[in-house]
Amino acid sequence: MASPIRKAILPVAGLGTRFLPATKAVPKEMLTVVDRPVVQHVVDEARAAGIEHIVFVTGRNKAVIEDHFDRQYELEDTLKERGKLKELDALRAETMGPGMTSFTRQQLPLGLGHAVWCARDIIGNEPFALLLPDMLHMSRGRNGCLAQMVDAYAKTGGGNHIAVYEVPDDQTNQYGIVGQGANIGDGVFKISKMVEKPAKGTAPSNLAISGRYILQPEIFDLLENQERGAGNEIQLTDSMLKLAEEQEFYGVTFDGAIYDCGSKLGFLMANVAYALARPDIRGPFRHELNALLAANQRAAE
Ligand code: G1P
């Protein structure tokens, strides 16, 4: 039986330059989608997949992320005094328990591969999940993208798994792209190729790496010796390619919609989509949104 996936890495050291000036003093991971920070949505997805421990790879000016996942005694007391027990329960349910988080710093912006390698000692010798927090995965299934991957991992009896989704031809140069090998069923296939940000017209398919991975610990040794690749950064994809010479890699076609919250458009669309999916506000929100769009249309005519 494949070893269980207990730990997850969340790289949160990025500067958020695509989202200035919002990200000058506030980490991009703390921008809110509806009523919770982007990073909270991703932690919720990890926990829904059975993750027990989250390793945040942080950087300078990101301390507020650590505070967000801690308990806030004054706030809890005040909510209790005011009888706001529903809010208190919700807050407690979302807080990570003692010893369930670790924080380590990347120190230098050397790329995703380097960020993952920074977590090597905390992960140790076991398979782990990796979730890129910019990418919000809104699943059609009940439990989210990582849960879909954990199911696939159980079915294949282990290996390395990468979530993929289809992107238009003119966007393949912005992502890691995989080649599709033998079909395993239920949207899972063997990966035949991987290339990080292929030049226009050279991508092996339209299947982009979406930012959710299950990886075996042997990746750390490869990352340690990895030379810089695309964008002069230590690329995770390059080390995965090396690992693929010895181990199986599977693509898991994500069943849902993806919003890149590191970009302005993706972030705005995530807010609309997540609000429309929330039973408590979707009715009035849809009403207001339709009215706004209609007024906007009239003004443009
Ligand atoms: C990273 C990965 C890339 C993946 C992308 C998803 O790139 O290297 O393979 O497709 O995340 O967002 P980055 O966005 O860090 O340039």
Short mmCIF file of C-alpha atoms and ligand atoms in Angstrom, two decimals:
data_model
loop_
_atom_site.label_atom_id
_atom_site.label_comp_id
_atom_site.label_asym_id
_atom_site.label_seq_id
_atom_site.Cartn_x
_atom_site.Cartn_y
_atom_site.Cartn_z
CA MET A 1 0.00 0.00 0.00
CA ALA A 2 1.22 3.51 -0.80
CA SER A 3 2.35 5.61 2.21
CA PRO A 4 -0.33 8.13 3.24
CA ILE A 5 0.06 11.81 2.35
CA ARG A 6 0.20 13.57 5.72
CA LYS A 7 2.16 16.73 5.06
CA ALA A 8 1.83 19.55 2.56
CA ILE A 9 4.13 22.36 1.47
CA LEU A 10 2.71 25.81 0.70
CA PRO A 11 5.31 28.13 -0.85
CA VAL A 12 4.31 31.66 0.20
CA ALA A 13 7.54 33.62 -0.26
CA GLY A 14 6.67 35.27 -3.61
CA LEU A 15 6.69 39.07 -3.78
CA GLY A 16 3.40 39.51 -5.61
CA THR A 17 4.77 42.01 -8.12
CA ARG A 18 1.84 41.34 -10.50
CA PHE A 19 -0.48 42.76 -7.86
CA LEU A 20 1.16 46.01 -6.78
CA PRO A 21 0.38 48.26 -4.96
CA ALA A 22 -2.01 45.91 -3.05
CA THR A 23 0.90 43.66 -2.14
CA LYS A 24 3.32 46.36 -0.95
CA ALA A 25 2.56 45.74 2.75
CA VAL A 26 0.05 42.86 2.59
CA PRO A 27 1.24 39.45 1.35
CA LYS A 28 -0.63 38.44 -1.82
CA GLU A 29 -1.72 35.24 -0.06
CA MET A 30 -3.65 37.37 2.46
CA LEU A 31 -5.85 39.13 -0.11
CA THR A 32 -9.42 38.02 0.49
CA VAL A 33 -11.67 35.99 -1.73
CA VAL A 34 -15.16 36.63 -0.33
CA ASP A 35 -14.41 36.52 3.42
CA ARG A 36 -11.20 34.56 3.82
CA PRO A 37 -7.63 35.02 2.62
CA VAL A 38 -6.59 33.15 -0.51
CA VAL A 39 -4.18 31.06 1.59
CA GLN A 40 -7.03 29.97 3.90
CA HIS A 41 -8.95 28.57 0.90
CA VAL A 42 -5.88 26.52 -0.01
CA VAL A 43 -5.34 25.27 3.56
CA ASP A 44 -9.03 24.24 3.63
CA GLU A 45 -8.46 22.26 0.42
CA ALA A 46 -5.41 20.54 1.95
CA ARG A 47 -7.28 19.62 5.13
CA ALA A 48 -10.24 18.28 3.13
CA ALA A 49 -7.72 15.88 1.56
CA GLY A 50 -6.58 14.60 4.97
CA ILE A 51 -3.42 16.71 5.35
CA GLU A 52 -2.31 16.86 9.00
CA HIS A 53 0.66 19.21 8.87
CA ILE A 54 1.36 22.24 6.69
CA VAL A 55 4.82 23.59 6.01
CA PHE A 56 4.73 27.22 4.91
CA VAL A 57 7.84 28.33 3.05
CA THR A 58 7.73 32.04 3.77
CA GLY A 59 9.86 35.14 3.26
CA ARG A 60 10.36 38.55 4.77
CA ASN A 61 7.16 40.59 5.31
CA LYS A 62 5.00 37.47 5.51
CA ALA A 63 4.68 37.16 9.30
CA VAL A 64 0.97 37.95 9.18
CA ILE A 65 0.36 34.54 7.54
CA GLU A 66 1.73 32.87 10.68
CA ASP A 67 -0.55 35.05 12.83
CA HIS A 68 -3.54 34.17 10.70
CA PHE A 69 -3.16 30.46 11.45
CA ASP A 70 -2.64 31.00 15.18
CA ARG A 71 -5.35 31.37 17.80
CA GLN A 72 -6.40 34.92 18.71
CA TYR A 73 -7.34 34.80 22.38
CA GLU A 74 -8.67 38.37 22.68
CA LEU A 75 -10.90 37.85 19.68
CA GLU A 76 -12.16 34.48 20.97
CA ASP A 77 -12.92 35.99 24.39
CA THR A 78 -14.77 38.93 22.89
CA LEU A 79 -16.86 36.68 20.65
CA LYS A 80 -17.70 34.49 23.66
CA GLU A 81 -18.68 37.51 25.81
CA ARG A 82 -20.92 38.83 23.05
CA GLY A 83 -22.57 35.43 22.56
CA LYS A 84 -21.35 35.14 18.96
CA LEU A 85 -20.92 31.40 19.27
CA LYS A 86 -21.44 30.59 15.60
CA GLU A 87 -18.57 32.90 14.61
CA LEU A 88 -16.45 31.47 17.43
CA ASP A 89 -17.04 27.88 16.28
CA ALA A 90 -16.22 28.79 12.68
CA LEU A 91 -13.02 30.50 13.78
CA ARG A 92 -11.93 27.53 15.88
CA ALA A 93 -12.74 24.98 13.19
CA GLU A 94 -10.48 26.81 10.74
CA THR A 95 -7.54 27.38 13.07
CA MET A 96 -4.72 24.87 12.73
CA GLY A 97 -4.14 23.00 15.99
CA PRO A 98 -0.92 23.05 18.02
CA GLY A 99 2.03 21.54 16.17
CA MET A 100 0.13 21.29 12.88
CA THR A 101 2.06 24.06 11.12
CA SER A 102 5.72 24.80 10.46
CA PHE A 103 7.24 27.94 8.99
CA THR A 104 10.61 28.13 7.29
CA ARG A 105 12.10 30.94 5.23
CA GLN A 106 13.27 30.73 1.66
CA GLN A 107 15.69 33.67 2.22
CA LEU A 108 16.44 34.18 -1.50
CA PRO A 109 13.98 34.19 -4.43
CA LEU A 110 15.61 31.33 -6.36
CA GLY A 111 12.45 29.72 -7.75
CA LEU A 112 9.80 27.13 -6.91
CA GLY A 113 12.27 24.22 -6.88
CA HIS A 114 14.36 26.02 -4.28
CA ALA A 115 11.28 26.85 -2.16
CA VAL A 116 10.29 23.16 -2.08
CA TRP A 117 13.84 22.12 -1.20
CA CYS A 118 13.77 24.53 1.80
CA ALA A 119 11.11 22.26 3.38
CA ARG A 120 13.16 19.04 3.05
CA ASP A 121 14.04 18.58 6.73
CA ILE A 122 10.52 19.24 7.95
CA ILE A 123 8.99 16.82 5.44
CA GLY A 124 11.60 14.10 5.96
CA ASN A 125 11.48 10.79 4.13
CA GLU A 126 7.83 10.55 3.16
CA PRO A 127 5.65 11.53 0.19
CA PHE A 128 4.04 14.95 0.46
CA ALA A 129 1.62 17.31 -1.23
CA LEU A 130 2.57 20.65 -2.71
CA LEU A 131 -0.04 23.37 -3.25
CA LEU A 132 0.73 26.68 -4.95
CA PRO A 133 -1.50 29.15 -3.10
CA ASP A 134 -1.94 31.61 -6.01
CA MET A 135 -3.95 29.02 -7.86
CA LEU A 136 -7.43 28.58 -6.41
CA HIS A 137 -8.95 25.26 -7.51
CA MET A 138 -12.72 25.36 -7.33
CA SER A 139 -13.76 21.76 -7.50
CA ARG A 140 -16.98 20.36 -8.92
CA GLY A 141 -16.41 17.35 -6.65
CA ARG A 142 -17.17 17.40 -2.96
CA ASN A 143 -13.73 17.64 -1.44
CA GLY A 144 -11.46 19.61 -3.71
CA CYS A 145 -8.57 19.03 -6.08
CA LEU A 146 -6.05 17.56 -3.64
CA ALA A 147 -8.66 15.06 -2.38
CA GLN A 148 -9.25 14.02 -6.02
CA MET A 149 -5.48 13.47 -6.34
CA VAL A 150 -5.22 11.52 -3.07
CA ASP A 151 -7.92 9.19 -4.43
CA ALA A 152 -5.96 8.76 -7.67
CA TYR A 153 -2.77 8.14 -5.65
CA ALA A 154 -4.52 5.36 -3.72
CA LYS A 155 -5.75 3.80 -6.97
CA THR A 156 -2.31 3.81 -8.63
CA GLY A 157 -0.69 2.50 -5.43
CA GLY A 158 1.67 5.48 -5.10
CA GLY A 159 3.92 7.34 -7.52
CA ASN A 160 4.00 11.06 -8.24
CA HIS A 161 0.84 12.90 -9.23
CA ILE A 162 0.38 16.27 -10.90
CA ALA A 163 -2.95 18.04 -11.41
CA VAL A 164 -3.40 19.39 -14.93
CA TYR A 165 -5.99 21.43 -16.79
CA GLU A 166 -6.45 22.51 -20.35
CA VAL A 167 -5.24 26.00 -21.33
CA PRO A 168 -5.60 27.80 -24.70
CA ASP A 169 -2.74 27.50 -27.24
CA ASP A 170 -1.56 31.05 -26.64
CA GLN A 171 -1.05 30.41 -22.91
CA THR A 172 1.03 27.21 -22.95
CA ASN A 173 4.22 29.31 -22.65
CA GLN A 174 3.12 30.51 -19.18
CA TYR A 175 2.97 27.07 -17.50
CA GLY A 176 4.65 23.72 -17.08
CA ILE A 177 3.14 21.52 -19.80
CA VAL A 178 2.88 17.71 -19.75
CA GLY A 179 2.63 15.14 -22.54
CA GLN A 180 -0.17 12.57 -22.28
CA GLY A 181 0.80 8.88 -22.16
CA ALA A 182 -1.28 5.78 -21.40
CA ASN A 183 -4.76 6.40 -20.04
CA ILE A 184 -5.43 4.90 -16.59
CA GLY A 185 -9.11 5.94 -16.36
CA ASP A 186 -11.12 8.52 -14.35
CA GLY A 187 -9.13 11.41 -15.83
CA VAL A 188 -5.78 9.90 -14.76
CA PHE A 189 -3.01 9.19 -17.30
CA LYS A 190 0.72 8.47 -17.37
CA ILE A 191 2.83 11.52 -18.09
CA SER A 192 5.15 11.01 -21.05
CA LYS A 193 6.87 14.43 -21.04
CA MET A 194 7.17 17.61 -19.00
CA VAL A 195 8.47 20.97 -20.08
CA GLU A 196 8.54 24.22 -18.14
CA LYS A 197 7.13 27.19 -20.05
CA PRO A 198 7.73 25.88 -23.60
CA ALA A 199 8.38 28.48 -26.32
CA LYS A 200 5.28 29.30 -28.39
CA GLY A 201 4.38 26.52 -30.82
CA THR A 202 6.53 23.84 -29.12
CA ALA A 203 4.22 22.61 -26.30
CA PRO A 204 3.62 18.82 -26.28
CA SER A 205 -0.07 19.38 -25.39
CA ASN A 206 -2.45 21.93 -23.87
CA LEU A 207 -2.33 20.27 -20.46
CA ALA A 208 -0.86 22.75 -17.99
CA ILE A 209 0.48 21.94 -14.52
CA SER A 210 -2.09 23.66 -12.33
CA GLY A 211 -0.21 23.93 -9.02
CA ARG A 212 -1.17 20.79 -7.09
CA TYR A 213 1.32 17.94 -6.73
CA ILE A 214 1.93 14.73 -4.79
CA LEU A 215 5.65 14.01 -4.79
CA GLN A 216 8.00 11.36 -3.46
CA PRO A 217 10.81 12.51 -1.13
CA GLU A 218 13.55 11.52 -3.62
CA ILE A 219 12.77 14.85 -5.32
CA PHE A 220 14.74 16.65 -2.56
CA ASP A 221 18.11 15.09 -3.55
CA LEU A 222 17.50 16.07 -7.14
CA LEU A 223 16.53 19.62 -6.17
CA GLU A 224 19.72 19.93 -4.12
CA ASN A 225 21.81 19.55 -7.27
CA GLN A 226 19.42 21.17 -9.69
CA GLU A 227 20.94 23.79 -12.01
CA ARG A 228 18.98 26.90 -12.82
CA GLY A 229 16.52 26.53 -15.68
CA ALA A 230 13.80 28.68 -17.28
CA GLY A 231 13.85 32.28 -15.98
CA ASN A 232 17.25 31.59 -14.36
CA GLU A 233 15.41 29.91 -11.44
CA ILE A 234 15.70 26.47 -9.85
CA GLN A 235 12.73 24.80 -11.51
CA LEU A 236 10.74 22.04 -9.87
CA THR A 237 9.76 20.75 -13.31
CA ASP A 238 13.43 20.06 -14.20
CA SER A 239 13.89 17.89 -11.09
CA MET A 240 10.56 16.13 -11.70
CA LEU A 241 11.81 15.27 -15.19
CA LYS A 242 14.88 13.61 -13.65
CA LEU A 243 12.77 11.77 -11.09
CA ALA A 244 10.53 10.54 -13.93
CA GLU A 245 13.50 8.50 -15.22
CA GLU A 246 13.16 6.30 -12.12
CA GLN A 247 9.60 6.73 -10.88
CA GLU A 248 6.09 6.87 -12.31
CA PHE A 249 4.41 10.27 -12.90
CA TYR A 250 0.65 10.54 -13.37
CA GLY A 251 -1.45 13.44 -14.62
CA VAL A 252 -4.76 13.99 -12.85
CA THR A 253 -7.21 16.04 -14.93
CA PHE A 254 -8.75 18.47 -12.49
CA ASP A 255 -12.54 18.47 -12.45
CA GLY A 256 -13.31 22.13 -11.80
CA ALA A 257 -12.34 25.75 -12.46
CA ILE A 258 -8.99 27.42 -11.67
CA TYR A 259 -8.39 31.06 -10.77
CA ASP A 260 -4.89 32.52 -10.75
CA CYS A 261 -5.13 34.89 -7.79
CA GLY A 262 -1.65 36.26 -8.46
CA SER A 263 -3.18 38.15 -11.41
CA LYS A 264 -5.77 40.93 -11.14
CA LEU A 265 -8.25 39.32 -13.52
CA GLY A 266 -7.98 35.87 -11.92
CA PHE A 267 -8.43 37.35 -8.45
CA LEU A 268 -11.52 39.35 -9.45
CA MET A 269 -13.07 36.32 -11.17
CA ALA A 270 -12.34 34.17 -8.09
CA ASN A 271 -14.27 36.60 -5.93
CA VAL A 272 -17.26 36.49 -8.27
CA ALA A 273 -17.18 32.70 -8.66
CA TYR A 274 -16.73 31.95 -4.94
CA ALA A 275 -19.44 34.44 -3.98
CA LEU A 276 -21.84 32.83 -6.47
CA ALA A 277 -21.07 29.45 -4.86
CA ARG A 278 -21.79 30.62 -1.30
CA PRO A 279 -25.34 29.73 -0.19
CA ASP A 280 -25.43 32.59 2.37
CA ILE A 281 -24.81 35.42 -0.10
CA ARG A 282 -25.27 34.11 -3.62
CA GLY A 283 -28.92 35.23 -3.97
CA PRO A 284 -28.44 38.96 -3.24
CA PHE A 285 -24.99 38.93 -4.86
CA ARG A 286 -26.33 37.57 -8.16
CA HIS A 287 -29.11 40.17 -8.06
CA GLU A 288 -26.68 43.08 -7.51
CA LEU A 289 -24.22 41.75 -10.07
CA ASN A 290 -26.88 41.43 -12.76
CA ALA A 291 -28.10 44.97 -12.04
CA LEU A 292 -24.54 46.29 -12.24
CA LEU A 293 -23.83 44.49 -15.53
CA ALA A 294 -27.09 45.73 -17.03
CA ALA A 295 -26.33 49.34 -16.00
CA ASN A 296 -22.82 48.98 -17.36
CA GLN A 297 -24.18 47.66 -20.67
CA ARG A 298 -26.67 50.55 -20.94
CA ALA A 299 -23.91 53.09 -20.27
CA ALA A 300 -21.77 51.56 -23.02
CA GLU A 301 -24.55 51.71 -25.63
C1 G1P B 1 4.82 27.29 -11.50
C2 G1P B 1 5.32 25.98 -12.10
C3 G1P B 1 4.58 25.69 -13.42
C4 G1P B 1 3.08 25.69 -13.16
C5 G1P B 1 2.65 27.02 -12.51
C6 G1P B 1 1.19 27.00 -12.11
O1 G1P B 1 5.21 28.36 -12.32
O2 G1P B 1 6.71 26.07 -12.32
O3 G1P B 1 4.98 24.44 -13.93
O4 G1P B 1 2.38 25.51 -14.38
O5 G1P B 1 3.42 27.28 -11.33
O6 G1P B 1 0.84 28.26 -11.60
P1 G1P B 1 5.18 29.90 -11.81
O7 G1P B 1 3.75 30.32 -11.85
O8 G1P B 1 5.75 29.88 -10.44
O9 G1P B 1 6.00 30.66 -12.80
#
